[in-house]
């Protein structure tokens, strides 16, 4: 048989964007090709884990709510001894977690979360204004910049937010099942700004 | 009348180049940009703005701000109609429509004003005294009666077509109020580099600088304010929020603010909300909300044409509209005299100035003379006379004791100023009395909040500017910035010299304290006589200060009157409590985006789109939306569909999305140990590749949750929880690990959303799945027996995991695939099962089958049932400790007489069972004492062709075969049922092992 096609979390939920004024105030892009895994240090292995991550990826594991990226891989601190690792899925997201699990045997427990989260990239001049309508976090450049991350909530939906660059560009991960509700909020909140979506 | 007859020929902050049309009670009128509805009404010569609440007395416009008690209107029409909107805060727009309220048939001729004749009846405590007996009338007669009479405007009762939203803002320094003190504070803090948010409820910055003829640094106050705003807007670290009321102060420097985004437009701009509710988090805040002028209580002080002196100056100076032609000024302080000076420049003639102070400064005497006004030093206005058309005269009680009538069509009154201290009190602060200004000022302000200018009792312009400069700098420095030394600009000198006058003695007509709630000075005296002397009692007995304006112009007069009646001082008498919001906030603004289907977020299953295509009926299960059943064409009632689905599963094969069950990935060398401690049964000995059912208890010995846990590797388990308890169990495990046993080397994380999981159940389940699993997987009974688990790719390369577990009691599997493949794999399962007549089944059929198998679920795990009650006694390990073990052995929890799980079937097989029915002995009276338990779950069993039930009944399994009553007074049911084993189908469990 032919293998089934994936259905991505935001499929069908961002269609309303097409009826909004188009422009460049904010661009919305689903990150369908992002592989995700939680990495939780085993007891007493934090130092060795940090060493291994540095050796493998050239990444210094952050100890707070920060995102450190190198070569397409990033580690985002989400609690003491816990990280969300992101990488390129290349159409086969489970490979990232499986390889990480092998690489970190004895040092960390790794769980694939590529399908557990729906990640959306928001970029553009209006991104801060849009996020201010739901995210109770200060995103002013003096306070929150590229490399900063926060576990919070947006419109009653748990959200993991990290900033990529100074445009500003943010990536926001929500539970997959809530992608529709999150998109509803986003469309309602971004509607007054000129908006663009990329497939 | 010709358009804008009362518009002054020059001046004002209005744009005369543009004319706006609007209607009030259907009458066409015009105004200009910069007008409020109130100023435009005044410019059009409208004196009568509304009718009062109880007595339907004619009322005019009293103030020029958000403290307005009288001029409340219904704004807009149709679904956008908004009742009780203050004309003084509505920004005029072209096409505005407003209607007066609380009158019938018309504002000019209101039949309900006969209430005024009956006013002796409507005294304080009227409702309490009148609507007492008999009690049976309270709900049926009195309440509807009161509700009909109460309330001013009428709600549209249609859904609000506009949207609202919520937003968050953060700053170093929040400045509340953009008058001279606020602007100065914002300028100073922003010049130091701080992130500043400046909010003002008005649509133009400047506060009273816009309404007075003051000068700052050689500029007019209004020009200075415009220059200040122009500087602030250039600074990217400053956020200016006009039309924004900071209505509440909360913990940790959090403030609630309402931004009226689209209220000044006929309809909000596309894609923008009408209002936006802001939560502002400020490291420091400067309260510069100004002060509210207070009235003087005298006879007829509510007559149209009587106005606050500061409001009159606002209309004349800011809006170039003359509320009167022949004015009297009644002031107990210097500030009120500004009205005389300002009118000199206009065609408003000041006929008289009545100042209760025995002697006024020479400058004022000269001013009165210059205006051609009679001056009554030591005089008081005791009564004002007029009609709905306006004021006709005032009676002046002279220092000599005679009464002199003065013919006027307007009276400006000033009883002094009440600093706007509300925000300093929202966290429990109490205002303190200052004798020198006869006013309450902020007591201890909440941490991080300072009070500047008039809000702090410094009413003169120089104090306002100095306070703003000092506190703006202080706030900036407190948040880590260095304020450059600046100086206070030169400004007009102002004096107050107030002599308190709360109420004029010797008034012959009705003297009002609270205009909006029609509370008179006599009502306060009555409350005092009847013992309601505490200000909190006074408030509730008379309704003083309880209207939409919260008594901003009334309260201090009311308690001052009470103080004089009780012989106490005003500070001894005290004030009532200030609570948020400062001005009314629409519920819609608090709801924001979260209305209708967005009330809360909805979780969709991986196969949701497919199920919707199939025409599934969905049910809310917590946040989840799950397919409840899948009606086929021609099926009209749920029972037909559900019974068909059950039969199809039991005879062929069915598929159900069970992705909503909680899934917790538990890894680490101590994973088994953790599970042993949280489950009543043992998991450390479970073989890799096997699944076991487990139940966990709360610390108190009651069942918390149940589910299956699979062992995927030596150090890797996958736990499943019920849908409802997924979050709670995760929290529980985290608590156990982080608090109770941090020494365990175990890691866990929710993977609920990672996997789409489908139950494939029925005799043809294996045949169906065999077509889907990729080689070399072997799913024969030998290779994958009951309670086994394997990892296998499916559908040509989709990574999957196949559990051989059964909730239905049939040969069954649960297939898990990464959620993105859920939709595709559901379609593949249905295609593969087509030749076996596969059906999709929903939660309803799932429930029927679990009841047929006697599996306890949410209804049975009701927070009072123990493991023994539910038939899990044998699972309770004796060899290890686990959470809840000790408490589960309490005598009360081991009593054999406790209600325990059993099955029930109707003795008359055609009878329908009802969940919630209580069990009674056959001959027993239906009383709580005879209660033996209740029916927890019922279903029509397609397998047995009659209703079956599960329930918790005293003695439980020991009573199989006995008959009892299932008594259901709510739905009038009382039927005889037989107690039986809860397992109705395949009691030996043969089918699930084939």
GROMACS .gro file of N, CA and C in nm, chain A residues 14-150:
model
  411
   14UNK      N    1  -0.550   2.758   0.938
   14UNK     CA    2  -0.503   2.893   0.907
   14UNK      C    3  -0.567   2.948   0.780
   15UNK      N    4  -0.669   2.877   0.732
   15UNK     CA    5  -0.728   2.918   0.604
   15UNK      C    6  -0.789   3.058   0.612
   16UNK      N    7  -0.842   3.095   0.730
   16UNK     CA    8  -0.907   3.226   0.743
   16UNK      C    9  -0.810   3.342   0.720
   17UNK      N   10  -0.682   3.314   0.730
   17UNK     CA   11  -0.584   3.421   0.711
   17UNK      C   12  -0.599   3.483   0.572
   18UNK      N   13  -0.640   3.400   0.476
   18UNK     CA   14  -0.653   3.447   0.339
   18UNK      C   15  -0.750   3.562   0.324
   19UNK      N   16  -0.844   3.577   0.418
   19UNK     CA   17  -0.944   3.682   0.406
   19UNK      C   18  -0.899   3.812   0.474
   20UNK      N   19  -0.779   3.812   0.529
   20UNK     CA   20  -0.731   3.930   0.600
   20UNK      C   21  -0.644   4.015   0.509
   21UNK      N   22  -0.627   4.143   0.544
   21UNK     CA   23  -0.542   4.228   0.460
   21UNK      C   24  -0.400   4.171   0.452
   22UNK      N   25  -0.354   4.151   0.329
   22UNK     CA   26  -0.223   4.089   0.312
   22UNK      C   27  -0.114   4.194   0.321
   23UNK      N   28   0.000   4.154   0.368
   23UNK     CA   29   0.111   4.248   0.378
   23UNK      C   30   0.224   4.189   0.455
   24UNK      N   31   0.299   4.274   0.519
   24UNK     CA   32   0.420   4.225   0.584
   24UNK      C   33   0.424   4.262   0.731
   25UNK      N   34   0.310   4.298   0.791
   25UNK     CA   35   0.308   4.331   0.933
   25UNK      C   36   0.350   4.212   1.016
   26UNK      N   37   0.299   4.098   0.977
   26UNK     CA   38   0.336   3.976   1.047
   26UNK      C   39   0.324   3.859   0.951
   27UNK      N   40   0.425   3.775   0.954
   27UNK     CA   41   0.422   3.654   0.871
   27UNK      C   42   0.406   3.534   0.963
   28UNK      N   43   0.322   3.442   0.922
   28UNK     CA   44   0.289   3.325   1.002
   28UNK      C   45   0.328   3.201   0.922
   29UNK      N   46   0.413   3.118   0.978
   29UNK     CA   47   0.458   3.000   0.906
   29UNK      C   48   0.455   2.878   0.998
   30UNK      N   49   0.379   2.776   0.964
   30UNK     CA   50   0.386   2.654   1.043
   30UNK      C   51   0.522   2.585   1.024
   31UNK      N   52   0.582   2.541   1.131
   31UNK     CA   53   0.713   2.475   1.123
   31UNK      C   54   0.690   2.325   1.117
   32UNK      N   55   0.651   2.277   1.000
   32UNK     CA   56   0.615   2.136   0.989
   32UNK      C   57   0.736   2.045   0.986
   33UNK      N   58   0.851   2.103   0.957
   33UNK     CA   59   0.967   2.015   0.943
   33UNK      C   60   1.063   2.026   1.060
   34UNK      N   61   1.006   2.059   1.175
   34UNK     CA   62   1.090   2.070   1.294
   34UNK      C   63   1.075   1.941   1.375
   35UNK      N   64   1.187   1.877   1.405
   35UNK     CA   65   1.183   1.760   1.493
   35UNK      C   66   1.204   1.808   1.636
   36UNK      N   67   1.130   1.749   1.728
   36UNK     CA   68   1.137   1.794   1.868
   36UNK      C   69   1.158   1.674   1.959
   37UNK      N   70   1.233   1.694   2.064
   37UNK     CA   71   1.248   1.587   2.163
   37UNK      C   72   1.272   1.649   2.299
   38UNK      N   73   1.211   1.591   2.401
   38UNK     CA   74   1.247   1.635   2.536
   38UNK      C   75   1.369   1.554   2.581
   39UNK      N   76   1.457   1.624   2.647
   39UNK     CA   77   1.580   1.562   2.698
   39UNK      C   78   1.584   1.592   2.847
   40UNK      N   79   1.582   1.487   2.929
   40UNK     CA   80   1.583   1.506   3.073
   40UNK      C   81   1.705   1.433   3.129
   41UNK      N   82   1.787   1.509   3.198
   41UNK     CA   83   1.913   1.451   3.248
   41UNK      C   84   1.885   1.341   3.349
   42UNK      N   85   1.959   1.234   3.340
   42UNK     CA   86   1.950   1.131   3.443
   42UNK      C   87   2.020   1.183   3.568
   43UNK      N   88   1.986   1.119   3.676
   43UNK     CA   89   2.034   1.167   3.806
   43UNK      C   90   2.187   1.170   3.810
   44UNK      N   91   2.239   1.287   3.847
   44UNK     CA   92   2.383   1.301   3.863
   44UNK      C   93   2.462   1.307   3.733
   45UNK      N   94   2.393   1.313   3.618
   45UNK     CA   95   2.464   1.308   3.491
   45UNK      C   96   2.468   1.444   3.420
   46UNK      N   97   2.426   1.549   3.488
   46UNK     CA   98   2.412   1.678   3.420
   46UNK      C   99   2.544   1.724   3.357
   47UNK      N  100   2.652   1.710   3.430
   47UNK     CA  101   2.780   1.760   3.379
   47UNK      C  102   2.825   1.680   3.258
   48UNK      N  103   2.813   1.548   3.268
   48UNK     CA  104   2.853   1.464   3.155
   48UNK      C  105   2.763   1.489   3.035
   49UNK      N  106   2.636   1.511   3.063
   49UNK     CA  107   2.541   1.539   2.955
   49UNK      C  108   2.582   1.667   2.883
   50UNK      N  109   2.613   1.772   2.962
   50UNK     CA  110   2.652   1.900   2.904
   50UNK      C  111   2.776   1.881   2.816
   51UNK      N  112   2.868   1.801   2.865
   51UNK     CA  113   2.992   1.774   2.790
   51UNK      C  114   2.960   1.704   2.657
   52UNK      N  115   2.869   1.605   2.667
   52UNK     CA  116   2.834   1.529   2.548
   52UNK      C  117   2.765   1.618   2.444
   53UNK      N  118   2.677   1.703   2.493
   53UNK     CA  119   2.605   1.792   2.400
   53UNK      C  120   2.703   1.887   2.333
   54UNK      N  121   2.797   1.936   2.411
   54UNK     CA  122   2.896   2.027   2.354
   54UNK      C  123   2.976   1.956   2.245
   55UNK      N  124   3.014   1.831   2.277
   55UNK     CA  125   3.094   1.755   2.181
   55UNK      C  126   3.013   1.723   2.055
   56UNK      N  127   2.887   1.687   2.075
   56UNK     CA  128   2.805   1.646   1.961
   56UNK      C  129   2.764   1.763   1.873
   57UNK      N  130   2.724   1.872   1.937
   57UNK     CA  131   2.659   1.981   1.861
   57UNK      C  132   2.731   2.115   1.872
   58UNK      N  133   2.830   2.123   1.959
   58UNK     CA  134   2.892   2.253   1.981
   58UNK      C  135   2.798   2.349   2.054
   59UNK      N  136   2.710   2.290   2.134
   59UNK     CA  137   2.610   2.371   2.204
   59UNK      C  138   2.637   2.364   2.353
   60UNK      N  139   2.639   2.481   2.418
   60UNK     CA  140   2.648   2.485   2.563
   60UNK      C  141   2.506   2.479   2.618
   61UNK      N  142   2.474   2.372   2.688
   61UNK     CA  143   2.337   2.355   2.738
   61UNK      C  144   2.298   2.472   2.828
   62UNK      N  145   2.189   2.540   2.797
   62UNK     CA  146   2.150   2.651   2.883
   62UNK      C  147   2.098   2.600   3.017
   63UNK      N  148   2.118   2.680   3.121
   63UNK     CA  149   2.069   2.639   3.253
   63UNK      C  150   1.942   2.712   3.292
   64UNK      N  151   1.898   2.803   3.209
   64UNK     CA  152   1.772   2.875   3.237
   64UNK      C  153   1.683   2.872   3.114
   65UNK      N  154   1.584   2.961   3.111
   65UNK     CA  155   1.493   2.966   2.995
   65UNK      C  156   1.559   3.034   2.875
   66UNK      N  157   1.653   2.962   2.814
   66UNK     CA  158   1.729   3.017   2.701
   66UNK      C  159   1.732   2.914   2.590
   67UNK      N  160   1.756   2.963   2.470
   67UNK     CA  161   1.770   2.875   2.355
   67UNK      C  162   1.911   2.894   2.300
   68UNK      N  163   1.983   2.782   2.288
   68UNK     CA  164   2.117   2.787   2.230
   68UNK      C  165   2.115   2.701   2.105
   69UNK      N  166   2.154   2.758   1.993
   69UNK     CA  167   2.143   2.688   1.865
   69UNK      C  168   2.278   2.681   1.796
   70UNK      N  169   2.296   2.577   1.721
   70UNK     CA  170   2.414   2.565   1.634
   70UNK      C  171   2.385   2.459   1.529
   71UNK      N  172   2.417   2.489   1.406
   71UNK     CA  173   2.408   2.391   1.298
   71UNK      C  174   2.273   2.324   1.285
   72UNK      N  175   2.166   2.401   1.297
   72UNK     CA  176   2.032   2.344   1.275
   72UNK      C  177   1.974   2.274   1.395
   73UNK      N  178   2.052   2.263   1.502
   73UNK     CA  179   2.002   2.200   1.626
   73UNK      C  180   1.996   2.307   1.734
   74UNK      N  181   1.896   2.297   1.821
   74UNK     CA  182   1.889   2.392   1.932
   74UNK      C  183   1.844   2.320   2.058
   75UNK      N  184   1.889   2.369   2.170
   75UNK     CA  185   1.842   2.319   2.300
   75UNK      C  186   1.779   2.437   2.374
   76UNK      N  187   1.658   2.414   2.422
   76UNK     CA  188   1.585   2.520   2.490
   76UNK      C  189   1.557   2.474   2.633
   77UNK      N  190   1.605   2.549   2.729
   77UNK     CA  191   1.584   2.513   2.869
   77UNK      C  192   1.436   2.523   2.904
   78UNK      N  193   1.381   2.418   2.967
   78UNK     CA  194   1.239   2.425   3.005
   78UNK      C  195   1.216   2.382   3.149
   79UNK      N  196   1.324   2.377   3.227
   79UNK     CA  197   1.311   2.340   3.367
   79UNK      C  198   1.445   2.286   3.412
   80UNK      N  199   1.466   2.272   3.542
   80UNK     CA  200   1.594   2.220   3.589
   80UNK      C  201   1.622   2.083   3.528
   81UNK      N  202   1.732   2.073   3.455
   81UNK     CA  203   1.770   1.945   3.396
   81UNK      C  204   1.682   1.899   3.282
   82UNK      N  205   1.602   1.989   3.227
   82UNK     CA  206   1.512   1.950   3.117
   82UNK      C  207   1.526   2.047   3.001
   83UNK      N  208   1.530   1.990   2.883
   83UNK     CA  209   1.542   2.073   2.763
   83UNK      C  210   1.447   2.022   2.655
   84UNK      N  211   1.410   2.113   2.569
   84UNK     CA  212   1.345   2.075   2.445
   84UNK      C  213   1.451   2.090   2.337
   85UNK      N  214   1.482   1.979   2.271
   85UNK     CA  215   1.580   1.984   2.163
   85UNK      C  216   1.505   1.993   2.031
   86UNK      N  217   1.553   2.079   1.942
   86UNK     CA  218   1.489   2.090   1.811
   86UNK      C  219   1.591   2.065   1.702
   87UNK      N  220   1.546   2.006   1.594
   87UNK     CA  221   1.636   1.979   1.482
   87UNK      C  222   1.556   1.970   1.354
   88UNK      N  223   1.624   1.952   1.245
   88UNK     CA  224   1.556   1.940   1.117
   88UNK      C  225   1.500   1.799   1.103
   89UNK      N  226   1.372   1.790   1.066
   89UNK     CA  227   1.309   1.658   1.055
   89UNK      C  228   1.343   1.592   0.921
   90UNK      N  229   1.359   1.672   0.818
   90UNK     CA  230   1.381   1.619   0.683
   90UNK      C  231   1.278   1.512   0.650
   91UNK      N  232   1.156   1.536   0.689
   91UNK     CA  233   1.047   1.445   0.654
   91UNK      C  234   1.040   1.321   0.740
   92UNK      N  235   1.133   1.304   0.830
   92UNK     CA  236   1.140   1.181   0.909
   92UNK      C  237   1.170   1.218   1.054
   93UNK      N  238   1.075   1.282   1.121
   93UNK     CA  239   1.106   1.349   1.247
   93UNK      C  240   1.155   1.255   1.358
   94UNK      N  241   1.107   1.129   1.357
   94UNK     CA  242   1.142   1.041   1.469
   94UNK      C  243   1.291   1.007   1.472
   95UNK      N  244   1.358   1.027   1.357
   95UNK     CA  245   1.501   0.994   1.350
   95UNK      C  246   1.581   1.082   1.446
   96UNK      N  247   1.540   1.208   1.457
   96UNK     CA  248   1.613   1.302   1.543
   96UNK      C  249   1.614   1.254   1.688
   97UNK      N  250   1.496   1.217   1.739
   97UNK     CA  251   1.487   1.172   1.879
   97UNK      C  252   1.557   1.038   1.896
   98UNK      N  253   1.539   0.952   1.796
   98UNK     CA  254   1.599   0.818   1.809
   98UNK      C  255   1.752   0.829   1.816
   99UNK      N  256   1.807   0.916   1.732
   99UNK     CA  257   1.952   0.930   1.730
   99UNK      C  258   2.001   0.995   1.859
  100UNK      N  259   1.925   1.094   1.904
  100UNK     CA  260   1.961   1.163   2.028
  100UNK      C  261   1.959   1.063   2.145
  101UNK      N  262   1.859   0.978   2.145
  101UNK     CA  263   1.846   0.878   2.252
  101UNK      C  264   1.970   0.788   2.253
  102UNK      N  265   2.012   0.746   2.136
  102UNK     CA  266   2.132   0.662   2.127
  102UNK      C  267   2.255   0.738   2.176
  103UNK      N  268   2.265   0.863   2.131
  103UNK     CA  269   2.383   0.943   2.165
  103UNK      C  270   2.392   0.975   2.313
  104UNK      N  271   2.278   0.973   2.381
  104UNK     CA  272   2.275   1.019   2.521
  104UNK      C  273   2.245   0.905   2.618
  105UNK      N  274   2.264   0.782   2.573
  105UNK     CA  275   2.235   0.667   2.660
  105UNK      C  276   2.306   0.682   2.794
  106UNK      N  277   2.231   0.661   2.898
  106UNK     CA  278   2.289   0.669   3.032
  106UNK      C  279   2.300   0.809   3.086
  107UNK      N  280   2.288   0.908   2.999
  107UNK     CA  281   2.303   1.047   3.042
  107UNK      C  282   2.170   1.120   3.051
  108UNK      N  283   2.078   1.082   2.963
  108UNK     CA  284   1.950   1.153   2.961
  108UNK      C  285   1.842   1.062   2.906
  109UNK      N  286   1.720   1.087   2.948
  109UNK     CA  287   1.603   1.021   2.890
  109UNK      C  288   1.550   1.111   2.780
  110UNK      N  289   1.527   1.051   2.665
  110UNK     CA  290   1.486   1.129   2.548
  110UNK      C  291   1.349   1.079   2.502
  111UNK      N  292   1.257   1.171   2.476
  111UNK     CA  293   1.126   1.132   2.425
  111UNK      C  294   1.095   1.216   2.302
  112UNK      N  295   1.053   1.149   2.197
  112UNK     CA  296   1.015   1.219   2.074
  112UNK      C  297   0.889   1.303   2.101
  113UNK      N  298   0.893   1.430   2.065
  113UNK     CA  299   0.776   1.516   2.081
  113UNK      C  300   0.742   1.585   1.950
  114UNK      N  301   0.798   1.534   1.841
  114UNK     CA  302   0.779   1.604   1.712
  114UNK      C  303   0.633   1.622   1.677
  115UNK      N  304   0.550   1.526   1.719
  115UNK     CA  305   0.408   1.535   1.686
  115UNK      C  306   0.325   1.585   1.803
  116UNK      N  307   0.388   1.597   1.918
  116UNK     CA  308   0.313   1.638   2.037
  116UNK      C  309   0.292   1.788   2.040
  117UNK      N  310   0.380   1.860   1.969
  117UNK     CA  311   0.369   2.006   1.967
  117UNK      C  312   0.345   2.052   1.824
  118UNK      N  313   0.270   2.157   1.815
  118UNK     CA  314   0.253   2.225   1.688
  118UNK      C  315   0.328   2.356   1.699
  119UNK      N  316   0.422   2.379   1.608
  119UNK     CA  317   0.508   2.496   1.619
  119UNK      C  318   0.477   2.593   1.505
  120UNK      N  319   0.460   2.720   1.545
  120UNK     CA  320   0.429   2.824   1.448
  120UNK      C  321   0.536   2.930   1.459
  121UNK      N  322   0.578   2.980   1.344
  121UNK     CA  323   0.678   3.086   1.344
  121UNK      C  324   0.608   3.218   1.312
  122UNK      N  325   0.626   3.315   1.401
  122UNK     CA  326   0.569   3.448   1.380
  122UNK      C  327   0.683   3.545   1.358
  123UNK      N  328   0.673   3.624   1.255
  123UNK     CA  329   0.783   3.712   1.225
  123UNK      C  330   0.730   3.843   1.173
  124UNK      N  331   0.799   3.952   1.205
  124UNK     CA  332   0.761   4.080   1.148
  124UNK      C  333   0.739   4.187   1.252
  125UNK      N  334   0.722   4.307   1.200
  125UNK     CA  335   0.717   4.425   1.287
  125UNK      C  336   0.603   4.417   1.388
  126UNK      N  337   0.492   4.354   1.350
  126UNK     CA  338   0.375   4.352   1.439
  126UNK      C  339   0.374   4.233   1.533
  127UNK      N  340   0.476   4.148   1.526
  127UNK     CA  341   0.473   4.023   1.605
  127UNK      C  342   0.455   4.052   1.754
  128UNK      N  343   0.525   4.154   1.803
  128UNK     CA  344   0.514   4.185   1.947
  128UNK      C  345   0.374   4.230   1.983
  129UNK      N  346   0.316   4.313   1.897
  129UNK     CA  347   0.181   4.363   1.926
  129UNK      C  348   0.079   4.249   1.925
  130UNK      N  349   0.099   4.156   1.834
  130UNK     CA  350   0.007   4.043   1.827
  130UNK      C  351   0.022   3.957   1.953
  131UNK      N  352   0.145   3.927   1.987
  131UNK     CA  353   0.166   3.839   2.102
  131UNK      C  354   0.121   3.905   2.232
  132UNK      N  355   0.127   4.039   2.237
  132UNK     CA  356   0.084   4.109   2.359
  132UNK      C  357  -0.063   4.084   2.388
  133UNK      N  358  -0.137   4.040   2.286
  133UNK     CA  359  -0.279   4.014   2.308
  133UNK      C  360  -0.305   3.880   2.373
  134UNK      N  361  -0.200   3.804   2.400
  134UNK     CA  362  -0.224   3.676   2.464
  134UNK      C  363  -0.115   3.631   2.559
  135UNK      N  364   0.006   3.674   2.530
  135UNK     CA  365   0.119   3.623   2.607
  135UNK      C  366   0.151   3.718   2.723
  136UNK      N  367   0.138   3.671   2.845
  136UNK     CA  368   0.162   3.760   2.960
  136UNK      C  369   0.310   3.775   2.993
  137UNK      N  370   0.391   3.793   2.890
  137UNK     CA  371   0.536   3.802   2.907
  137UNK      C  372   0.584   3.930   2.839
  138UNK      N  373   0.678   3.997   2.902
  138UNK     CA  374   0.732   4.120   2.846
  138UNK      C  375   0.829   4.086   2.734
  139UNK      N  376   0.795   4.120   2.612
  139UNK     CA  377   0.880   4.088   2.498
  139UNK      C  378   0.961   4.209   2.450
  140UNK      N  379   0.961   4.316   2.528
  140UNK     CA  380   1.038   4.434   2.488
  140UNK      C  381   1.185   4.395   2.469
  141UNK      N  382   1.248   4.451   2.365
  141UNK     CA  383   1.387   4.412   2.338
  141UNK      C  384   1.482   4.432   2.457
  142UNK      N  385   1.446   4.523   2.546
  142UNK     CA  386   1.534   4.540   2.664
  142UNK      C  387   1.524   4.418   2.758
  143UNK      N  388   1.417   4.341   2.743
  143UNK     CA  389   1.389   4.233   2.839
  143UNK      C  390   1.403   4.095   2.777
  144UNK      N  391   1.359   4.081   2.653
  144UNK     CA  392   1.348   3.948   2.591
  144UNK      C  393   1.403   3.961   2.450
  145UNK      N  394   1.505   3.884   2.420
  145UNK     CA  395   1.567   3.897   2.288
  145UNK      C  396   1.596   3.761   2.228
  146UNK      N  397   1.666   3.760   2.115
  146UNK     CA  398   1.702   3.633   2.053
  146UNK      C  399   1.774   3.544   2.154
  147UNK      N  400   1.736   3.420   2.161
  147UNK     CA  401   1.796   3.328   2.258
  147UNK      C  402   1.718   3.317   2.387
  148UNK      N  403   1.620   3.406   2.405
  148UNK     CA  404   1.536   3.394   2.524
  148UNK      C  405   1.417   3.303   2.497
  149UNK      N  406   1.372   3.235   2.601
  149UNK     CA  407   1.260   3.142   2.587
  149UNK      C  408   1.171   3.154   2.710
  150UNK      N  409   1.048   3.116   2.696
  150UNK     CA  410   0.955   3.120   2.810
  150UNK      C  411   0.849   3.014   2.794
   0.00000   0.00000   0.00000
